[in-house]
mmCIF file of C-alpha atoms and ligand atoms in Angstrom:
data_model
loop_
_atom_site.group_PDB
_atom_site.id
_atom_site.type_symbol
_atom_site.label_atom_id
_atom_site.label_comp_id
_atom_site.label_asym_id
_atom_site.label_seq_id
_atom_site.Cartn_x
_atom_site.Cartn_y
_atom_site.Cartn_z
ATOM 1 C CA MET Y 1 0.062 -0.398 -0.309
ATOM 2 C CA ASN Y 2 2.766 2.582 0.552
ATOM 3 C CA LYS Y 3 4.326 2.117 -3.233
ATOM 4 C CA CYS Y 4 2.392 4.785 -5.484
ATOM 5 C CA ILE Y 5 2.594 4.106 -9.035
ATOM 6 C CA ILE Y 6 2.642 7.051 -11.335
ATOM 7 C CA THR Y 7 1.315 6.822 -14.910
ATOM 8 C CA VAL Y 8 1.713 9.329 -17.508
ATOM 9 C CA ALA Y 9 -1.499 9.595 -19.976
ATOM 10 C CA PRO Y 10 1.114 11.880 -22.518
ATOM 11 C CA THR Y 11 -1.272 12.695 -25.315
ATOM 12 C CA GLY Y 12 -4.828 11.101 -25.352
ATOM 13 C CA ALA Y 13 -6.873 11.226 -28.157
ATOM 14 C CA TRP Y 14 -8.459 14.883 -28.118
ATOM 15 C CA PRO Y 15 -6.077 17.622 -27.133
ATOM 16 C CA LYS Y 16 -4.355 19.842 -30.057
ATOM 17 C CA LYS Y 17 -1.099 21.735 -30.385
ATOM 18 C CA GLU Y 18 -4.107 24.909 -30.543
ATOM 19 C CA ASN Y 19 -5.205 23.488 -27.105
ATOM 20 C CA ASN Y 20 -1.418 23.337 -25.855
ATOM 21 C CA PRO Y 21 1.525 23.355 -28.132
ATOM 22 C CA ASN Y 22 3.283 21.142 -25.439
ATOM 23 C CA VAL Y 23 1.192 18.015 -26.199
ATOM 24 C CA PRO Y 24 3.272 15.526 -27.602
ATOM 25 C CA MET Y 25 2.108 14.188 -31.127
ATOM 26 C CA THR Y 26 4.379 12.619 -32.971
ATOM 27 C CA PRO Y 27 6.189 9.045 -32.139
ATOM 28 C CA LYS Y 28 9.738 11.272 -31.555
ATOM 29 C CA GLU Y 29 7.733 13.813 -29.510
ATOM 30 C CA ILE Y 30 5.971 11.312 -27.628
ATOM 31 C CA ALA Y 31 8.976 8.809 -26.790
ATOM 32 C CA GLU Y 32 11.213 11.841 -25.566
ATOM 33 C CA GLU Y 33 8.417 13.094 -22.971
ATOM 34 C CA VAL Y 34 7.584 9.237 -21.893
ATOM 35 C CA ASN Y 35 11.606 8.732 -21.928
ATOM 36 C CA ASP Y 36 11.369 12.285 -19.414
ATOM 37 C CA CYS Y 37 8.239 11.292 -17.705
ATOM 38 C CA TRP Y 38 9.948 7.550 -16.501
ATOM 39 C CA LYS Y 39 13.224 9.727 -15.167
ATOM 40 C CA ALA Y 40 11.189 11.880 -13.174
ATOM 41 C CA GLY Y 41 9.248 8.847 -11.500
ATOM 42 C CA ALA Y 42 6.534 7.380 -13.839
ATOM 43 C CA ALA Y 43 6.116 3.533 -14.071
ATOM 44 C CA VAL Y 44 3.814 3.456 -16.919
ATOM 45 C CA ALA Y 45 2.916 5.371 -19.873
ATOM 46 C CA HIS Y 46 -0.531 5.161 -21.253
ATOM 47 C CA LEU Y 47 -0.004 5.166 -25.005
ATOM 48 C CA HIS Y 48 -2.424 7.049 -27.917
ATOM 49 C CA MET Y 49 -1.361 7.908 -31.201
ATOM 50 C CA ARG Y 50 -1.880 10.611 -33.313
ATOM 51 C CA ASP Y 51 -1.957 10.756 -37.080
ATOM 52 C CA ASP Y 52 -0.078 13.419 -39.945
ATOM 53 C CA GLU Y 53 -2.979 15.616 -39.157
ATOM 54 C CA GLY Y 54 -3.077 15.356 -34.928
ATOM 55 C CA ASN Y 55 -5.861 12.978 -34.853
ATOM 56 C CA GLY Y 56 -6.168 10.309 -32.700
ATOM 57 C CA THR Y 57 -5.480 6.993 -34.575
ATOM 58 C CA MET Y 58 -5.345 2.909 -34.004
ATOM 59 C CA SER Y 59 -2.495 2.699 -36.631
ATOM 60 C CA THR Y 60 0.260 0.212 -35.325
ATOM 61 C CA GLU Y 61 2.392 1.514 -37.812
ATOM 62 C CA LYS Y 62 2.141 4.689 -35.486
ATOM 63 C CA PHE Y 63 2.659 2.539 -32.082
ATOM 64 C CA ARG Y 64 5.290 0.249 -33.231
ATOM 65 C CA GLU Y 65 7.443 3.480 -34.292
ATOM 66 C CA THR Y 66 6.786 4.897 -31.217
ATOM 67 C CA VAL Y 67 7.399 1.623 -28.943
ATOM 68 C CA ALA Y 68 10.875 1.504 -31.416
ATOM 69 C CA LEU Y 69 12.371 4.569 -30.223
ATOM 70 C CA ILE Y 70 11.157 4.323 -26.528
ATOM 71 C CA LYS Y 71 13.012 1.430 -26.109
ATOM 72 C CA GLU Y 72 15.981 2.464 -28.013
ATOM 73 C CA LYS Y 73 16.535 5.100 -25.023
ATOM 74 C CA LYS Y 74 16.995 2.044 -23.303
ATOM 75 C CA CYS Y 75 13.524 3.416 -20.749
ATOM 76 C CA ASN Y 76 11.961 0.780 -18.471
ATOM 77 C CA ILE Y 77 8.759 1.979 -18.053
ATOM 78 C CA ILE Y 78 5.881 -0.298 -18.304
ATOM 79 C CA LEU Y 79 3.673 0.246 -21.925
ATOM 80 C CA ASN Y 80 0.245 0.248 -21.537
ATOM 81 C CA CYS Y 81 -1.054 0.562 -25.179
ATOM 82 C CA THR Y 82 -4.649 2.620 -25.313
ATOM 83 C CA THR Y 83 -7.307 0.246 -27.406
ATOM 84 C CA SER Y 84 -9.670 3.251 -28.274
ATOM 85 C CA GLY Y 85 -7.529 5.741 -29.925
ATOM 86 C CA ASP Y 86 -10.141 6.731 -32.481
ATOM 87 C CA LEU Y 87 -13.744 6.475 -32.678
ATOM 88 C CA ASN Y 88 -13.684 5.265 -35.959
ATOM 89 C CA ALA Y 89 -11.226 2.543 -35.743
ATOM 90 C CA THR Y 90 -12.654 -1.530 -36.403
ATOM 91 C CA GLU Y 91 -12.852 -4.108 -33.621
ATOM 92 C CA GLU Y 92 -9.066 -5.378 -35.797
ATOM 93 C CA THR Y 93 -7.085 -2.000 -35.715
ATOM 94 C CA ARG Y 94 -8.386 -1.730 -31.485
ATOM 95 C CA VAL Y 95 -6.373 -4.841 -31.239
ATOM 96 C CA ALA Y 96 -4.036 -5.419 -33.832
ATOM 97 C CA HIS Y 97 -1.177 -3.727 -32.036
ATOM 98 C CA LEU Y 98 -1.515 -5.799 -29.184
ATOM 99 C CA ILE Y 99 -0.987 -8.585 -30.951
ATOM 100 C CA GLU Y 100 2.429 -7.313 -32.740
ATOM 101 C CA LEU Y 101 3.638 -5.565 -30.192
ATOM 102 C CA LYS Y 102 2.305 -7.540 -26.937
ATOM 103 C CA PRO Y 103 2.760 -4.288 -24.580
ATOM 104 C CA GLU Y 104 2.660 -5.340 -20.866
ATOM 105 C CA MET Y 105 -0.689 -3.264 -20.716
ATOM 106 C CA GLY Y 106 -3.519 -2.077 -22.211
ATOM 107 C CA SER Y 107 -6.676 -0.294 -21.658
ATOM 108 C CA TYR Y 108 -10.043 -2.272 -21.625
ATOM 109 C CA ASP Y 109 -12.667 0.058 -21.314
ATOM 110 C CA CYS Y 110 -15.200 -2.071 -19.792
ATOM 111 C CA GLY Y 111 -18.474 -0.328 -20.914
ATOM 112 C CA SER Y 112 -20.099 2.295 -23.672
ATOM 113 C CA MET Y 113 -21.161 5.141 -22.800
ATOM 114 C CA ASN Y 114 -22.205 8.406 -24.565
ATOM 115 C CA TRP Y 115 -18.736 10.033 -25.019
ATOM 116 C CA LEU Y 116 -18.426 13.553 -24.306
ATOM 117 C CA HIS Y 117 -22.258 14.163 -25.146
ATOM 118 C CA THR Y 118 -20.985 14.446 -29.200
ATOM 119 C CA SER Y 119 -20.176 10.309 -30.060
ATOM 120 C CA LEU Y 120 -20.535 6.802 -28.940
ATOM 121 C CA PHE Y 121 -18.489 5.128 -27.220
ATOM 122 C CA LEU Y 122 -18.960 1.435 -27.941
ATOM 123 C CA ASN Y 123 -17.762 -1.782 -26.404
ATOM 124 C CA PRO Y 124 -20.230 -4.249 -26.927
ATOM 125 C CA PRO Y 125 -20.094 -7.464 -24.945
ATOM 126 C CA ALA Y 126 -18.899 -9.272 -28.352
ATOM 127 C CA PHE Y 127 -15.668 -6.647 -28.321
ATOM 128 C CA LEU Y 128 -14.983 -6.888 -24.449
ATOM 129 C CA GLU Y 129 -14.925 -10.900 -24.596
ATOM 130 C CA LYS Y 130 -12.376 -10.819 -27.891
ATOM 131 C CA LEU Y 131 -10.048 -8.562 -26.497
ATOM 132 C CA GLY Y 132 -10.244 -10.074 -22.716
ATOM 133 C CA LYS Y 133 -9.206 -13.520 -24.390
ATOM 134 C CA ILE Y 134 -6.527 -11.612 -26.969
ATOM 135 C CA MET Y 135 -4.847 -9.889 -23.621
ATOM 136 C CA ILE Y 136 -4.601 -13.196 -22.024
ATOM 137 C CA GLU Y 137 -3.469 -15.208 -25.639
ATOM 138 C CA ASN Y 138 -0.717 -11.856 -25.656
ATOM 139 C CA ASN Y 139 0.006 -11.754 -21.482
ATOM 140 C CA VAL Y 140 -0.964 -8.422 -21.812
ATOM 141 C CA LYS Y 141 -2.199 -7.442 -18.551
ATOM 142 C CA PRO Y 142 -5.741 -4.818 -19.020
ATOM 143 C CA GLU Y 143 -6.430 -1.701 -17.468
ATOM 144 C CA ILE Y 144 -9.922 -1.753 -16.680
ATOM 145 C CA GLU Y 145 -10.336 1.586 -17.423
ATOM 146 C CA ALA Y 146 -14.255 2.358 -15.596
ATOM 147 C CA PHE Y 147 -15.744 5.596 -16.106
ATOM 148 C CA ASP Y 148 -18.534 4.250 -13.984
ATOM 149 C CA ALA Y 149 -19.756 1.996 -11.954
ATOM 150 C CA SER Y 150 -21.472 -0.235 -13.785
ATOM 151 C CA PHE Y 151 -18.067 -0.776 -15.579
ATOM 152 C CA ILE Y 152 -17.038 -2.489 -12.673
ATOM 153 C CA TYR Y 153 -19.776 -4.369 -12.199
ATOM 154 C CA ASN Y 154 -19.323 -5.464 -15.622
ATOM 155 C CA ALA Y 155 -15.523 -6.231 -14.675
ATOM 156 C CA LEU Y 156 -17.089 -8.745 -12.387
ATOM 157 C CA TYR Y 157 -19.220 -10.463 -14.722
ATOM 158 C CA TYR Y 158 -15.978 -11.038 -16.887
ATOM 159 C CA GLN Y 159 -14.232 -12.139 -14.212
ATOM 160 C CA LYS Y 160 -16.666 -15.045 -13.500
ATOM 161 C CA LYS Y 161 -16.821 -15.873 -16.798
ATOM 162 C CA GLY Y 162 -12.976 -16.277 -17.260
ATOM 163 C CA ILE Y 163 -12.226 -13.062 -20.176
ATOM 164 C CA LEU Y 164 -10.650 -11.357 -16.969
ATOM 165 C CA LYS Y 165 -8.121 -13.119 -14.949
ATOM 166 C CA GLY Y 166 -7.376 -11.560 -11.437
ATOM 167 C CA PRO Y 167 -6.084 -10.044 -9.684
ATOM 168 C CA LEU Y 168 -7.947 -7.105 -11.180
ATOM 169 C CA HIS Y 169 -6.417 -3.574 -11.966
ATOM 170 C CA PHE Y 170 -8.811 -0.441 -12.198
ATOM 171 C CA GLN Y 171 -8.229 2.868 -14.021
ATOM 172 C CA PHE Y 172 -11.338 5.177 -12.403
ATOM 173 C CA CYS Y 173 -11.442 7.434 -15.495
ATOM 174 C CA MET Y 174 -13.381 10.698 -13.735
ATOM 175 C CA GLY Y 175 -14.948 13.689 -14.792
ATOM 176 C CA ALA Y 176 -15.282 12.611 -18.292
ATOM 177 C CA ALA Y 177 -18.307 14.142 -19.800
ATOM 178 C CA GLY Y 178 -20.717 11.554 -20.279
ATOM 179 C CA GLY Y 179 -19.026 9.264 -17.212
ATOM 180 C CA THR Y 180 -19.025 10.170 -13.502
ATOM 181 C CA THR Y 181 -18.036 13.426 -11.929
ATOM 182 C CA ALA Y 182 -14.664 13.569 -10.254
ATOM 183 C CA THR Y 183 -15.543 14.337 -6.816
ATOM 184 C CA VAL Y 184 -14.244 12.361 -3.618
ATOM 185 C CA GLU Y 185 -17.431 10.847 -2.847
ATOM 186 C CA ASN Y 186 -17.945 9.106 -6.061
ATOM 187 C CA LEU Y 187 -14.142 7.875 -5.901
ATOM 188 C CA ALA Y 188 -14.716 6.150 -2.605
ATOM 189 C CA TYR Y 189 -18.210 4.549 -4.130
ATOM 190 C CA LEU Y 190 -15.935 2.695 -6.625
ATOM 191 C CA LYS Y 191 -13.252 1.662 -4.785
ATOM 192 C CA SER Y 192 -15.751 0.049 -2.537
ATOM 193 C CA LEU Y 193 -17.044 -2.009 -5.591
ATOM 194 C CA ILE Y 194 -13.807 -3.529 -6.633
ATOM 195 C CA PRO Y 195 -12.693 -6.785 -5.159
ATOM 196 C CA ALA Y 196 -10.594 -6.937 -2.657
ATOM 197 C CA ASP Y 197 -6.954 -8.437 -4.435
ATOM 198 C CA ALA Y 198 -7.468 -6.009 -6.810
ATOM 199 C CA THR Y 199 -5.385 -2.733 -7.583
ATOM 200 C CA TRP Y 200 -6.893 0.555 -8.453
ATOM 201 C CA SER Y 201 -5.458 4.049 -10.048
ATOM 202 C CA ALA Y 202 -7.462 7.064 -10.388
ATOM 203 C CA PHE Y 203 -7.678 10.359 -12.313
ATOM 204 C CA GLY Y 204 -9.996 12.994 -12.687
ATOM 205 C CA ILE Y 205 -10.101 15.663 -15.972
ATOM 206 C CA GLY Y 206 -10.343 19.542 -15.314
ATOM 207 C CA ALA Y 207 -11.543 20.700 -11.709
ATOM 208 C CA GLY Y 208 -11.379 17.309 -10.478
ATOM 209 C CA HIS Y 209 -7.950 16.745 -11.128
ATOM 210 C CA MET Y 210 -6.213 17.319 -7.741
ATOM 211 C CA PRO Y 211 -9.047 16.543 -5.786
ATOM 212 C CA ILE Y 212 -8.927 13.124 -6.985
ATOM 213 C CA LEU Y 213 -5.238 13.294 -6.890
ATOM 214 C CA LEU Y 214 -5.028 14.146 -3.753
ATOM 215 C CA ALA Y 215 -7.733 11.848 -2.278
ATOM 216 C CA SER Y 216 -6.099 8.829 -4.482
ATOM 217 C CA ILE Y 217 -2.950 9.233 -2.595
ATOM 218 C CA ALA Y 218 -4.346 9.449 1.066
ATOM 219 C CA MET Y 219 -6.713 6.104 0.189
ATOM 220 C CA GLY Y 220 -3.510 4.110 -0.821
ATOM 221 C CA GLY Y 221 -4.110 4.047 -4.480
ATOM 222 C CA HIS Y 222 -2.186 4.756 -7.899
ATOM 223 C CA ILE Y 223 -2.355 7.906 -10.184
ATOM 224 C CA ARG Y 224 -2.381 9.167 -13.555
ATOM 225 C CA VAL Y 225 -1.755 12.159 -14.553
ATOM 226 C CA GLY Y 226 -0.514 13.941 -18.149
ATOM 227 C CA MET Y 227 -2.174 15.649 -20.956
ATOM 228 C CA GLU Y 228 -4.939 13.482 -22.199
ATOM 229 C CA ASP Y 229 -6.621 14.211 -19.044
ATOM 230 C CA ASN Y 230 -5.529 17.892 -18.475
ATOM 231 C CA VAL Y 231 -3.839 20.106 -20.836
ATOM 232 C CA MET Y 232 -4.158 22.975 -17.937
ATOM 233 C CA TYR Y 233 -1.145 22.170 -15.326
ATOM 234 C CA ALA Y 234 -3.690 24.767 -12.550
ATOM 235 C CA LYS Y 235 -6.129 27.364 -13.308
ATOM 236 C CA ASN Y 236 -5.023 29.641 -16.381
ATOM 237 C CA GLN Y 237 -1.987 28.120 -16.500
ATOM 238 C CA LEU Y 238 -1.182 25.610 -19.771
ATOM 239 C CA ALA Y 239 1.449 22.741 -18.874
ATOM 240 C CA THR Y 240 4.701 22.825 -19.899
ATOM 241 C CA SER Y 241 5.285 19.425 -20.235
ATOM 242 C CA ASN Y 242 3.960 15.659 -18.829
ATOM 243 C CA VAL Y 243 7.252 16.168 -16.858
ATOM 244 C CA GLN Y 244 5.598 19.354 -14.746
ATOM 245 C CA PHE Y 245 2.858 16.777 -13.567
ATOM 246 C CA VAL Y 246 4.798 13.834 -13.053
ATOM 247 C CA GLU Y 247 7.173 15.971 -10.572
ATOM 248 C CA ARG Y 248 4.371 17.083 -8.746
ATOM 249 C CA ALA Y 249 2.841 13.984 -8.451
ATOM 250 C CA VAL Y 250 6.685 12.728 -6.852
ATOM 251 C CA ARG Y 251 6.400 15.531 -4.126
ATOM 252 C CA LEU Y 252 2.892 15.285 -3.467
ATOM 253 C CA ILE Y 253 3.783 11.063 -2.644
ATOM 254 C CA LYS Y 254 6.485 11.979 -0.606
ATOM 255 C CA GLU Y 255 5.252 14.074 1.410
ATOM 256 C CA ALA Y 256 2.426 11.991 1.994
ATOM 257 C CA ASN Y 257 5.133 9.615 3.437
ATOM 258 C CA ARG Y 258 4.493 7.232 0.525
ATOM 259 C CA THR Y 259 7.190 5.642 -1.680
ATOM 260 C CA VAL Y 260 7.182 6.315 -5.665
ATOM 261 C CA ALA Y 261 7.140 3.054 -7.225
ATOM 262 C CA THR Y 262 9.279 1.714 -9.908
ATOM 263 C CA ALA Y 263 9.063 0.632 -13.255
ATOM 264 C CA ASP Y 264 9.549 -2.619 -11.359
ATOM 265 C CA ASP Y 265 8.401 -1.952 -8.128
ATOM 266 C CA ALA Y 266 5.056 -1.664 -10.197
ATOM 267 C CA ARG Y 267 5.314 -4.903 -12.552
ATOM 268 C CA GLU Y 268 4.900 -6.602 -8.740
ATOM 269 C CA ILE Y 269 2.438 -4.505 -7.702
ATOM 270 C CA LEU Y 270 -0.213 -5.225 -10.988
ATOM 271 C CA SER Y 271 1.459 -8.754 -10.892
ATOM 272 C CA LEU Y 272 3.090 -8.432 -14.864
ATOM 273 C CA LYS Y 273 4.451 -11.429 -15.809
HETATM 274 ZN ZN1 ZN U 1 -6.498 6.847 -23.086
#
């Protein structure tokens, strides 16, 4: 419980250079940012790719290029590749990079919702069953992203069916338009629903960022920071880099008398093989 894993989500599928010119977009920019964040204390990197126009893409080629650049740097960070980086992706392109690159972790969005009130975030049962099996076959640990409580109930169902294998790891994604709001009360509720042997991490988008960060550290959880979730470092202050978020997280973890988990610590905590 003492060691706290920092996941950095440097890019995401949405923020553009006009939202914050410091969002890393190309494989080279992402690889450099991930390496710098690892040196600053991040143990896991949650990766999204962008096409040459800056739109979210599930291009295996972009993942391949980025992962190779990160490995070239002898960066020991755990790679966690998204499976939801483009709402127009097919079920095949959402999993192709997992099968080819076999990252240690991948996101598993355990339910569907109205995303940002504009589009459908679809993760139908047949896809989740297929994704779970592919992750088991390729030894990719699912990070179960929960945008509300129903995602957790779904995960418990899939664990019972053998599609998800315990100990489960959850990421509580809070404050997305269409998902649960980012409040400490909601965080305590979500945490109360997961199995006793599960691990969890959380983040809040926008105004909920700091409350969820502080509460997760206080409650013994793990945390996620980065420009996928927040392009502002503070009110009216654009983030200068993802490293800035990681450095603040490191300071807060230490002030709370916890220890920042290294990537190898995180491998042990998350039961990665
Ligand atoms: Zn993501």
